[in-house]
CSV table of C-alpha atoms in Angstrom, one decimal:
chain,number,residue,atom,x,y,z
A,4,MET,CA,-1.1,-8.9,-6.4
A,5,THR,CA,0.7,-8.9,-9.7
A,6,ALA,CA,-2.6,-9.2,-11.6
A,7,SER,CA,-3.9,-6.2,-9.6
A,8,GLY,CA,-0.9,-4.0,-10.5
A,9,TRP,CA,-1.1,-5.1,-14.1
A,10,SER,CA,-4.8,-4.2,-14.4
A,11,ALA,CA,-4.1,-0.7,-13.0
A,12,ASN,CA,-1.2,0.1,-15.3
A,13,GLN,CA,-2.2,-1.4,-18.6
A,14,PHE,CA,-4.5,1.5,-19.3
A,15,SER,CA,-1.8,4.1,-18.4
A,16,ALA,CA,0.4,3.1,-21.3
A,17,LEU,CA,-2.4,3.5,-23.8
A,18,LEU,CA,-3.3,7.1,-23.0
A,19,GLY,CA,-1.5,8.3,-26.2
A,20,ALA,CA,-3.3,5.6,-28.3
A,21,TYR,CA,-6.6,6.9,-27.0
A,22,HIS,CA,-5.6,10.4,-28.1
A,23,SER,CA,-4.7,9.3,-31.6
A,24,GLY,CA,-7.3,6.6,-32.0
A,25,PRO,CA,-10.8,7.5,-30.6
A,26,GLY,CA,-9.6,11.1,-30.3
A,27,LEU,CA,-10.2,11.5,-26.6
A,28,THR,CA,-9.0,14.8,-25.1
A,29,ALA,CA,-6.2,15.1,-22.5
A,30,ALA,CA,-8.8,16.1,-19.9
A,31,THR,CA,-10.9,13.0,-20.7
A,32,THR,CA,-8.0,10.5,-20.5
A,33,SER,CA,-6.8,12.1,-17.2
A,34,ALA,CA,-10.3,11.8,-15.8
A,35,LEU,CA,-10.5,8.1,-16.9
A,36,PHE,CA,-7.1,7.6,-15.3
A,37,GLY,CA,-8.5,9.0,-12.1
A,38,VAL,CA,-11.9,7.5,-12.0
A,39,TYR,CA,-10.1,4.3,-11.2
A,40,VAL,CA,-9.7,5.7,-7.7
A,41,LEU,CA,-13.5,6.2,-7.3
A,42,GLY,CA,-13.9,2.4,-7.6
A,43,LEU,CA,-10.7,1.5,-5.8
A,44,ILE,CA,-11.4,3.3,-2.5
A,45,PRO,CA,-14.7,1.5,-1.8
A,46,GLY,CA,-13.2,-1.7,-3.0
A,47,LEU,CA,-10.4,-1.3,-0.4
A,48,LEU,CA,-12.7,-0.2,2.4
A,49,LEU,CA,-15.2,-3.0,1.8
A,50,GLY,CA,-12.8,-5.7,0.8
A,51,GLY,CA,-10.7,-5.5,4.0
A,52,PRO,CA,-13.5,-6.1,6.5
A,53,VAL,CA,-15.1,-8.8,4.3
A,54,ALA,CA,-11.7,-10.5,4.1
A,55,ASP,CA,-11.4,-10.4,7.9
A,56,ARG,CA,-14.9,-11.9,8.3
A,57,ARG,CA,-15.2,-14.3,5.4
A,58,GLY,CA,-11.6,-15.3,4.6
A,59,ARG,CA,-9.0,-14.1,2.1
A,60,ARG,CA,-9.6,-16.5,-0.8
A,61,PRO,CA,-13.2,-15.7,-1.5
A,62,VAL,CA,-12.4,-12.0,-1.7
A,63,VAL,CA,-9.4,-12.5,-3.9
A,64,LEU,CA,-11.3,-14.8,-6.3
A,65,THR,CA,-14.2,-12.4,-6.5
A,66,SER,CA,-11.9,-9.5,-7.1
A,67,LEU,CA,-10.1,-11.3,-9.9
A,68,ALA,CA,-13.5,-12.0,-11.6
A,69,ILE,CA,-14.5,-8.3,-11.3
A,70,SER,CA,-11.1,-7.3,-12.7
A,71,ALA,CA,-11.5,-9.6,-15.7
A,72,LEU,CA,-15.0,-8.1,-16.4
A,73,ALA,CA,-13.5,-4.6,-16.2
A,74,THR,CA,-10.8,-5.5,-18.8
A,75,ALA,CA,-13.5,-6.9,-21.1
A,76,LEU,CA,-15.4,-3.6,-20.8
A,77,LEU,CA,-12.2,-1.7,-21.7
A,78,MET,CA,-11.7,-3.9,-24.7
A,79,ALA,CA,-15.3,-3.1,-25.8
A,80,GLY,CA,-14.5,0.6,-25.2
A,81,ALA,CA,-12.3,0.6,-28.3
A,82,THR,CA,-15.5,1.1,-30.3
A,83,ALA,CA,-17.9,2.3,-27.6
A,84,THR,CA,-15.9,4.8,-25.6
A,85,GLY,CA,-18.7,5.2,-23.1
A,86,LEU,CA,-17.8,1.7,-21.7
A,87,LEU,CA,-14.4,3.0,-20.7
A,88,TRP,CA,-15.9,4.7,-17.7
A,89,PRO,CA,-17.5,1.6,-16.0
A,90,GLY,CA,-14.4,-0.4,-17.1
A,91,ARG,CA,-12.1,1.9,-15.2
A,92,PHE,CA,-14.4,2.1,-12.3
A,93,LEU,CA,-14.7,-1.7,-12.0
A,94,THR,CA,-10.9,-2.0,-12.4
A,95,GLY,CA,-10.6,0.1,-9.3
A,96,ILE,CA,-13.1,-2.0,-7.3
A,97,GLY,CA,-11.4,-5.3,-8.2
A,98,ALA,CA,-7.9,-3.9,-7.6
A,99,GLY,CA,-8.9,-2.4,-4.3
A,100,ALA,CA,-10.5,-5.5,-2.8
A,101,LEU,CA,-7.7,-7.6,-4.1
A,102,LEU,CA,-5.0,-5.3,-2.6
A,103,SER,CA,-6.6,-5.3,0.9
A,104,ALA,CA,-7.3,-9.0,1.0
A,105,GLY,CA,-4.1,-10.0,-0.8
A,106,SER,CA,-1.8,-7.9,1.4
A,107,ALA,CA,-3.2,-9.5,4.5
A,108,TRP,CA,-3.0,-13.0,2.9
A,109,ILE,CA,0.6,-12.5,2.1
A,110,LYS,CA,1.3,-11.2,5.6
A,111,GLU,CA,-0.2,-14.3,7.1
A,112,LEU,CA,1.4,-16.7,4.7
A,113,SER,CA,4.8,-15.1,5.5
A,114,SER,CA,4.3,-15.9,9.2
A,115,PRO,CA,4.2,-19.1,11.3
A,116,PRO,CA,2.9,-21.7,10.9
A,117,TYR,CA,3.0,-21.2,7.1
A,118,ASP,CA,6.4,-19.7,7.0
A,119,THR,CA,8.9,-20.2,9.8
A,120,VAL,CA,12.0,-19.0,7.9
A,121,SER,CA,11.4,-15.5,6.6
A,122,ALA,CA,12.6,-12.5,8.6
A,123,ALA,CA,10.5,-9.7,9.9
A,124,GLY,CA,9.2,-7.4,7.2
A,125,ALA,CA,9.3,-10.1,4.5
A,126,ALA,CA,5.5,-9.8,4.0
A,127,ALA,CA,5.6,-6.0,3.3
A,128,ARG,CA,8.5,-6.5,0.9
A,129,ARG,CA,6.7,-9.3,-0.9
A,130,SER,CA,3.5,-7.3,-1.3
A,131,GLY,CA,5.3,-4.3,-2.7
A,132,LEU,CA,7.4,-6.5,-5.0
A,133,PHE,CA,4.5,-8.4,-6.5
A,134,LEU,CA,2.4,-5.2,-6.9
A,135,SER,CA,5.4,-3.4,-8.5
A,136,ALA,CA,6.0,-6.3,-10.8
A,137,GLY,CA,2.5,-6.0,-12.1
A,138,PHE,CA,2.8,-2.3,-12.6
A,139,ALA,CA,6.1,-2.6,-14.4
A,140,THR,CA,5.1,-5.4,-16.8
A,141,GLY,CA,1.4,-4.6,-17.4
A,142,GLY,CA,2.1,-1.2,-18.9
A,143,LEU,CA,5.0,-2.3,-21.0
A,144,ALA,CA,3.2,-5.4,-22.4
A,145,ALA,CA,0.1,-3.3,-23.3
A,146,ALA,CA,2.2,-0.7,-25.0
A,147,LEU,CA,4.3,-3.1,-27.1
A,148,THR,CA,1.1,-5.0,-28.1
A,149,ALA,CA,-0.6,-1.8,-29.0
A,150,GLN,CA,2.3,-0.7,-31.1
A,151,TRP,CA,2.5,-3.7,-33.4
A,152,ALA,CA,-0.6,-5.9,-33.0
A,153,PRO,CA,-3.8,-5.4,-34.9
A,154,ALA,CA,-6.8,-3.7,-33.2
A,155,PRO,CA,-4.4,-2.4,-30.6
A,156,LEU,CA,-7.0,-1.1,-28.1
A,157,ILE,CA,-8.4,-4.6,-27.9
A,158,THR,CA,-5.5,-7.0,-28.1
A,159,ALA,CA,-3.5,-4.9,-25.6
A,160,TYR,CA,-5.8,-6.1,-22.9
A,161,LEU,CA,-5.7,-9.8,-23.7
A,162,PRO,CA,-2.6,-10.6,-21.6
A,163,HIS,CA,-4.4,-9.4,-18.4
A,164,LEU,CA,-7.2,-11.9,-19.0
A,165,VAL,CA,-4.7,-14.7,-19.2
A,166,LEU,CA,-2.9,-13.5,-16.1
A,167,SER,CA,-6.2,-13.2,-14.2
A,168,ALA,CA,-7.1,-16.8,-15.0
A,169,ALA,CA,-3.7,-18.1,-13.9
A,170,ALA,CA,-3.9,-16.0,-10.7
A,171,ALA,CA,-7.3,-17.5,-9.9
A,172,LEU,CA,-6.0,-21.1,-10.4
A,173,LEU,CA,-3.1,-20.3,-8.0
A,174,ALA,CA,-5.3,-18.6,-5.4
A,175,ALA,CA,-7.6,-21.7,-5.4
A,176,ARG,CA,-4.6,-23.8,-4.4
A,177,THR,CA,-3.2,-21.5,-1.7
A,178,PRO,CA,-4.0,-22.2,2.0
A,179,GLU,CA,-6.7,-20.1,3.5
A,180,THR,CA,-5.4,-18.3,6.6
A,181,ALA,CA,-8.6,-16.9,8.0
A,182,VAL,CA,-12.1,-18.5,8.3
A,183,THR,CA,-15.5,-17.1,9.1
A,184,GLY,CA,-16.2,-15.7,12.5
A,185,GLY,CA,-12.9,-13.9,12.8
A,186,GLN,CA,-10.9,-17.0,13.7
A,187,LEU,CA,-7.5,-17.5,12.1
A,188,ALA,CA,-7.0,-20.8,10.3
A,189,ASP,CA,-4.0,-21.6,12.5
A,190,GLY,CA,-6.4,-21.9,15.5
A,191,THR,CA,-5.9,-18.4,17.1
A,192,THR,CA,-9.0,-16.3,17.7
A,193,ALA,CA,-9.3,-12.9,16.1
A,194,GLY,CA,-8.7,-10.1,18.7
A,195,ARG,CA,-6.1,-12.2,20.5
A,196,THR,CA,-2.5,-11.0,20.1
A,197,THR,CA,-0.4,-14.1,20.9
A,198,GLY,CA,3.2,-14.1,22.0
A,199,ALA,CA,3.3,-10.4,22.9
A,200,THR,CA,5.5,-9.8,25.9
A,201,SER,CA,6.8,-6.9,27.8
A,202,ALA,CA,10.4,-5.9,27.4
A,203,GLY,CA,11.4,-6.9,30.9
A,204,SER,CA,9.6,-10.2,31.0
A,205,ALA,CA,10.8,-11.2,27.5
A,206,THR,CA,14.4,-10.6,28.6
A,207,ALA,CA,13.9,-12.8,31.6
A,208,GLY,CA,12.6,-15.5,29.4
A,209,SER,CA,9.6,-16.2,31.5
A,210,ALA,CA,6.8,-13.9,30.4
A,211,THR,CA,4.1,-15.0,28.0
A,212,ALA,CA,0.9,-13.2,26.9
A,213,GLY,CA,-2.8,-13.9,27.1
A,214,SER,CA,-5.6,-11.5,26.3
A,215,ALA,CA,-9.2,-11.2,27.4
A,216,MET,CA,-11.7,-9.9,24.8
A,217,ASP,CA,-12.8,-7.1,27.1
A,218,GLY,CA,-9.4,-5.5,27.1
A,219,ARG,CA,-8.6,-6.3,30.7
A,220,ALA,CA,-5.3,-8.0,31.4
A,221,ARG,CA,-5.5,-11.1,33.4
A,222,VAL,CA,-2.1,-12.2,34.5
A,223,ALA,CA,-1.1,-15.7,35.5
A,224,SER,CA,2.2,-15.8,37.4
A,225,PRO,CA,4.6,-18.7,37.3
A,226,THR,CA,6.4,-20.0,40.4
A,227,ASP,CA,9.5,-17.8,39.8
A,228,GLY,CA,7.5,-14.7,40.8
A,229,ARG,CA,7.6,-13.0,37.4
A,230,ALA,CA,4.4,-11.7,35.9
A,231,ARG,CA,3.3,-13.0,32.6
A,232,VAL,CA,2.1,-10.2,30.4
A,233,ALA,CA,-1.4,-9.8,29.1
A,234,SER,CA,-1.8,-8.0,25.8
A,235,PRO,CA,-5.0,-5.9,25.4
A,236,THR,CA,-6.9,-5.8,22.1
A,237,ASP,CA,-5.1,-2.7,20.9
A,238,GLY,CA,-1.8,-4.7,20.7
A,239,ARG,CA,0.1,-2.8,23.4
A,240,ALA,CA,1.7,-4.5,26.4
A,241,ARG,CA,0.6,-2.9,29.6
A,242,VAL,CA,2.3,-4.8,32.4
A,243,ALA,CA,5.6,-4.0,34.1
A,244,SER,CA,7.0,-6.8,36.3
A,245,PRO,CA,9.0,-5.6,39.3
A,246,THR,CA,11.3,-8.0,41.2
A,247,ASP,CA,9.2,-7.9,44.4
A,248,GLY,CA,6.6,-10.3,42.9
A,249,ARG,CA,3.9,-7.6,42.5
A,250,ALA,CA,2.4,-7.1,39.1
A,251,THR,CA,2.1,-3.4,38.2
A,252,VAL,CA,-0.6,-3.0,35.6
A,253,ALA,CA,-1.4,0.0,33.5
A,254,SER,CA,-5.0,0.7,32.8
A,255,THR,CA,-6.6,0.5,29.3
A,256,THR,CA,-9.5,2.4,27.9
A,257,ALA,CA,-11.8,-0.5,28.9
A,258,GLY,CA,-11.0,0.0,32.5
A,259,PRO,CA,-8.2,-0.9,35.0
A,260,ALA,CA,-6.4,-4.2,34.4
A,261,THR,CA,-6.0,-6.5,37.3
A,262,ALA,CA,-3.3,-9.0,38.0
A,263,ALA,CA,-2.9,-11.9,40.4
A,264,SER,CA,0.4,-11.7,42.3
A,265,PRO,CA,2.2,-15.0,42.9
A,266,THR,CA,3.3,-14.1,46.4
A,267,ASP,CA,0.6,-12.2,48.2
A,268,GLY,CA,-2.2,-11.9,45.7
A,269,SER,CA,-2.0,-8.1,45.6
A,270,ALA,CA,-2.0,-5.9,42.5
A,271,THR,CA,-1.1,-2.3,42.0
A,272,ALA,CA,-3.1,-0.3,39.4
A,273,VAL,CA,-1.3,2.5,37.5
A,274,PRO,CA,-3.8,4.9,35.9
A,275,ALA,CA,-1.3,6.5,33.5
A,276,PRO,CA,0.3,4.7,30.5
A,277,VAL,CA,3.7,3.2,31.0
A,278,PRO,CA,6.4,5.6,29.7
A,279,GLY,CA,8.1,4.6,26.5
A,280,LEU,CA,5.2,2.5,25.2
A,281,ALA,CA,4.6,2.8,21.5
A,282,PRO,CA,1.5,4.9,20.5
A,283,ALA,CA,-1.8,3.1,19.8
A,284,PRO,CA,-2.1,1.6,16.3
A,285,ALA,CA,-4.7,4.1,15.2
A,286,SER,CA,-2.7,7.0,16.5
A,287,ALA,CA,0.6,5.8,15.1
A,288,PHE,CA,-1.2,5.2,11.7
A,289,ARG,CA,-2.6,8.8,11.6
A,290,ARG,CA,0.7,10.4,12.7
A,291,LEU,CA,3.3,8.4,10.8
A,292,VAL,CA,1.6,6.5,7.9
A,293,ALA,CA,-1.3,8.6,6.7
A,294,PRO,CA,0.8,11.7,5.7
A,295,VAL,CA,3.1,9.5,3.6
A,296,ALA,CA,0.5,7.3,1.9
A,297,PRO,CA,-0.8,9.7,-0.8
A,298,TRP,CA,2.7,10.2,-2.1
A,299,VAL,CA,3.0,6.5,-2.8
A,300,PHE,CA,1.0,7.1,-6.0
A,301,VAL,CA,1.4,10.8,-6.5
A,302,ALA,CA,4.9,10.0,-7.7
A,303,PRO,CA,4.2,7.2,-10.3
A,304,SER,CA,0.9,8.7,-11.5
A,305,ILE,CA,2.8,11.9,-12.6
A,306,ALA,CA,5.4,9.7,-14.3
A,307,LEU,CA,2.9,7.5,-16.0
A,308,ALA,CA,0.0,9.8,-17.0
A,309,THR,CA,1.5,13.3,-17.1
A,310,LEU,CA,5.1,13.2,-18.3
A,311,PRO,CA,5.0,11.2,-21.5
A,312,GLY,CA,2.4,13.4,-23.1
A,313,LEU,CA,4.3,16.6,-22.3
A,314,VAL,CA,7.7,15.5,-23.7
A,315,ASP,CA,7.0,13.1,-26.6
A,316,ALA,CA,6.4,15.7,-29.3
A,317,GLY,CA,9.6,14.7,-31.2
A,318,LEU,CA,8.8,10.9,-30.9
A,319,THR,CA,6.4,10.7,-33.8
A,320,GLY,CA,5.2,7.1,-34.2
A,321,TRP,CA,6.9,5.9,-31.0
A,322,GLN,CA,4.8,7.7,-28.4
A,323,THR,CA,3.1,4.5,-27.2
A,324,VAL,CA,6.4,2.6,-26.9
A,325,TYR,CA,7.9,5.5,-25.0
A,326,ALA,CA,4.9,5.5,-22.6
A,327,GLY,CA,5.3,1.8,-22.2
A,328,VAL,CA,9.0,2.2,-21.3
A,329,VAL,CA,8.1,4.8,-18.8
A,330,THR,CA,5.5,2.5,-17.2
A,331,ALA,CA,8.1,-0.2,-16.9
A,332,VAL,CA,10.9,2.1,-15.6
A,333,THR,CA,8.9,3.8,-12.9
A,334,PRO,CA,7.7,0.7,-10.9
A,335,GLY,CA,10.8,-1.2,-12.0
A,336,THR,CA,12.9,1.3,-10.0
A,337,GLY,CA,10.5,0.7,-7.1
A,338,LEU,CA,11.5,-2.9,-7.3
A,339,LEU,CA,15.2,-2.2,-7.3
A,340,VAL,CA,15.1,-0.1,-4.2
A,341,ALA,CA,13.7,-2.9,-2.1
A,342,PRO,CA,17.1,-3.8,-0.6
A,343,LEU,CA,17.7,-0.2,0.3
A,344,ALA,CA,14.3,0.0,2.0
A,345,ARG,CA,15.3,-3.0,4.1
A,346,HIS,CA,18.6,-1.4,5.1
A,347,LEU,CA,17.0,1.9,6.0
A,348,ALA,CA,14.2,0.3,8.0
A,349,ALA,CA,16.8,-1.5,10.1
A,350,ARG,CA,18.5,1.8,10.9
A,351,HIS,CA,15.5,3.9,12.0
A,352,ARG,CA,11.7,3.6,11.9
A,353,ILE,CA,11.2,6.6,9.6
A,354,ALA,CA,14.4,6.4,7.6
A,355,THR,CA,12.6,4.7,4.6
A,356,ALA,CA,9.9,7.4,4.6
A,357,VAL,CA,12.4,10.2,4.7
A,358,ALA,CA,14.4,8.7,1.8
A,359,GLY,CA,11.2,8.1,-0.2
A,360,LEU,CA,9.9,11.6,0.2
A,361,THR,CA,13.3,13.0,-0.7
A,362,ALA,CA,13.3,11.0,-3.9
A,363,VAL,CA,9.8,12.3,-4.7
A,364,ILE,CA,11.0,15.8,-4.3
A,365,LEU,CA,14.0,15.3,-6.5
A,366,GLY,CA,11.8,13.5,-9.1
A,367,LEU,CA,9.4,16.4,-9.2
A,368,LEU,CA,12.3,18.9,-9.8
A,369,LEU,CA,13.7,16.7,-12.6
A,370,ALA,CA,10.2,16.4,-14.1
A,371,ALA,CA,9.7,20.2,-14.1
A,372,PHE,CA,13.1,20.5,-15.9
A,373,ALA,CA,12.2,17.8,-18.5
A,374,VAL,CA,8.8,19.4,-19.3
A,375,ALA,CA,10.2,22.9,-19.5
A,376,ARG,CA,12.9,21.8,-22.0
A,377,ILE,CA,10.8,19.0,-23.7
A,378,ARG,CA,13.5,16.4,-22.9
A,379,PRO,CA,12.2,12.8,-23.1
A,380,ASP,CA,15.5,11.5,-21.7
A,381,ALA,CA,15.3,13.8,-18.7
A,382,ALA,CA,11.7,12.8,-18.2
A,383,LEU,CA,12.7,9.1,-18.2
A,384,LEU,CA,15.3,9.9,-15.5
A,385,ALA,CA,12.6,11.7,-13.5
A,386,ALA,CA,10.3,8.7,-13.9
A,387,ALA,CA,13.0,6.5,-12.4
A,388,VAL,CA,13.6,8.8,-9.5
A,389,LEU,CA,9.8,9.1,-8.9
A,390,GLY,CA,9.7,5.3,-9.0
A,391,ALA,CA,12.3,5.0,-6.3
A,392,GLY,CA,10.2,7.3,-4.2
A,393,TYR,CA,7.2,5.1,-4.8
A,394,GLY,CA,9.1,2.0,-3.9
A,395,LEU,CA,10.5,3.4,-0.6
A,396,CYS,CA,7.2,5.0,0.5
A,397,VAL,CA,5.2,1.8,-0.2
A,398,ALA,CA,7.7,-0.3,1.7
A,399,TYR,CA,7.6,2.0,4.6
A,400,GLY,CA,3.8,2.1,4.7
A,401,LEU,CA,3.3,-1.7,4.4
A,402,THR,CA,6.0,-2.3,7.1
A,403,GLU,CA,4.3,0.1,9.5
A,404,VAL,CA,0.9,-1.3,8.9
A,405,ALA,CA,2.1,-4.9,9.4
A,406,ALA,CA,3.7,-3.9,12.7
A,407,LEU,CA,0.8,-1.9,14.0
A,408,ALA,CA,-2.3,-4.0,13.1
A,409,PRO,CA,-3.6,-6.7,15.4
A,410,PRO,CA,-4.4,-10.0,13.5
A,411,ASP,CA,-8.2,-9.4,13.4
A,412,ARG,CA,-7.8,-5.9,11.9
A,413,LEU,CA,-4.9,-6.4,9.5
A,414,ALA,CA,-6.9,-6.4,6.3
A,415,ARG,CA,-8.9,-3.3,7.5
A,416,LEU,CA,-5.8,-1.2,8.3
A,417,THR,CA,-4.1,-2.4,5.1
A,418,ALA,CA,-7.2,-1.3,3.2
A,419,ARG,CA,-7.1,2.2,4.8
A,420,PHE,CA,-3.4,2.5,3.8
A,421,TRP,CA,-4.1,1.6,0.2
A,422,ALA,CA,-7.1,3.9,0.1
A,423,LEU,CA,-5.0,6.8,1.1
A,424,CYS,CA,-2.2,5.8,-1.3
A,425,TYR,CA,-4.5,5.7,-4.3
A,426,LEU,CA,-5.7,9.3,-3.7
A,427,GLY,CA,-2.5,10.1,-5.5
A,428,PHE,CA,-4.0,8.8,-8.7
A,429,CYS,CA,-6.1,11.9,-8.9
A,430,THR,CA,-2.9,14.0,-9.3
A,431,PRO,CA,-2.7,13.9,-13.2
A,432,TYR,CA,-6.3,15.2,-13.5
A,433,ALA,CA,-5.5,18.1,-11.0
A,434,ILE,CA,-2.4,18.9,-13.0
A,435,THR,CA,-4.4,19.0,-16.3
A,436,LEU,CA,-6.9,21.4,-14.7
A,437,LEU,CA,-4.2,23.7,-13.3
A,438,THR,CA,-2.4,23.9,-16.6
A,439,GLY,CA,-5.2,26.1,-17.8
A,440,TRP,CA,-3.8,28.8,-15.6
A,441,PHE,CA,-0.1,27.8,-15.1
A,442,SER,CA,2.5,26.1,-17.2
A,443,PRO,CA,3.0,22.3,-16.5
A,444,ALA,CA,6.5,23.0,-15.3
A,445,THR,CA,5.3,25.5,-12.8
A,446,VAL,CA,2.6,23.1,-11.5
A,447,LEU,CA,5.2,20.4,-11.0
A,448,LEU,CA,7.5,22.8,-9.2
A,449,ALA,CA,4.6,23.8,-7.0
A,450,ALA,CA,4.0,20.1,-6.0
A,451,VAL,CA,7.5,20.2,-4.3
A,452,VAL,CA,6.0,22.4,-1.6
A,453,PRO,CA,3.6,19.9,0.0
A,454,ALA,CA,6.1,17.1,-0.5
A,455,ALA,CA,8.7,19.0,1.4
A,456,ALA,CA,6.1,19.9,4.1
A,457,THR,CA,5.2,16.2,4.5
A,458,LEU,CA,8.9,15.3,4.8
A,459,ALA,CA,9.4,17.9,7.5
A,460,LEU,CA,6.3,16.7,9.4
A,461,ILE,CA,7.3,13.0,9.3
A,462,ALA,CA,10.9,13.8,10.3
A,463,ARG,CA,9.6,15.8,13.3
A,464,ARG,CA,7.1,13.3,14.4
A,465,GLY,CA,9.3,10.3,13.8
A,466,THR,CA,12.1,11.6,16.0
A,467,ARG,CA,9.7,12.1,18.9
A,468,CYS,CA,8.0,8.6,18.7
A,469,PRO,CA,9.5,5.5,20.2
A,470,VAL,CA,11.2,3.3,17.6
């Protein structure tokens, strides 16, 4: 995950060097920054399902090899700039597949039987932290190398090749958590949600879950007359257990569920969903996660690719170092807000998203001010605030995905989340195009409007959904 973040951000810190060296235009460098997404989205959408079917390690190792090849092409692009395009495209493919498989791998390694100590939400925090660590260190290392090393647009990429080799060695020694055929390495079968119980039965201490592959709940009842809860394939518990020994079963989309009653063998079918149940994973993802996801990288992409070039006019000779500092500060702040994200998530389901979007709005306002006044110091502060928004939004999204996805679809849902996130990487190119008609400060101010609309939408939907 750290190697993935490093590969994405090492190019960002060198945008100024590509201006002064090969003489690429601002539009070209912004397009190169964004073409990464064209590779990343198919990498995400293909890597997730393949990781669910073939296992996590093969996808991760293949992704690391693709990422290393991409870095080699970027190095060759110092003299043959046409190679920068396939280099950035392959960087996206490698990072996308690695993110989807790696996030799922970390989620499973942070759960029993591999980890019996970590609290809920640890996997999401670890994924975000490792990724942010790569973002923060990759850009800074590339910038510092390019500032003082010979052949800067070649040597700046060498650290990533070393990191990729080390990551591959570590991945080869890490336990595989999924095997072919959709069966998890701990013995569970994909599609089976184990240990899911209804609220009433869990409180009583006598309800356990089993799931049939066709979505029908088959309930075995112990001698105390309490129904054990079956969990359908969408991950929602459907069974209410009254005290009279009858199992009241809500129907699923596959048809009505049936239950064997311990006392008289009867079952009562309820055609409507049980009130208070959480929405289906797909519905909850569309309503509560998808609107927030693009802002995960809208915020840092503006800080990394847009702000430095608009405020560094007075930093002659130090533009690359300044860009490197920005690339470290932005995701670095995302790392620092991790404890705050944990605290907010414990208070309310959408609290982290609300705080993250609020930080994005504040960061955009500061960025507009910094650009209008050509203030590098204010731009650095804006980058830090935008980084906080990134850290909070990514923590929220990964936590929600981990809670919503059943085991056999974890990598796929994670891939969809990252695909939506990385749409934000197209923002600098859009800003470059719009500055042909409007000033950069005006464009940044205009970006506040959709951010505020997303905040209002999530606040409205989040207060109406069960927590």
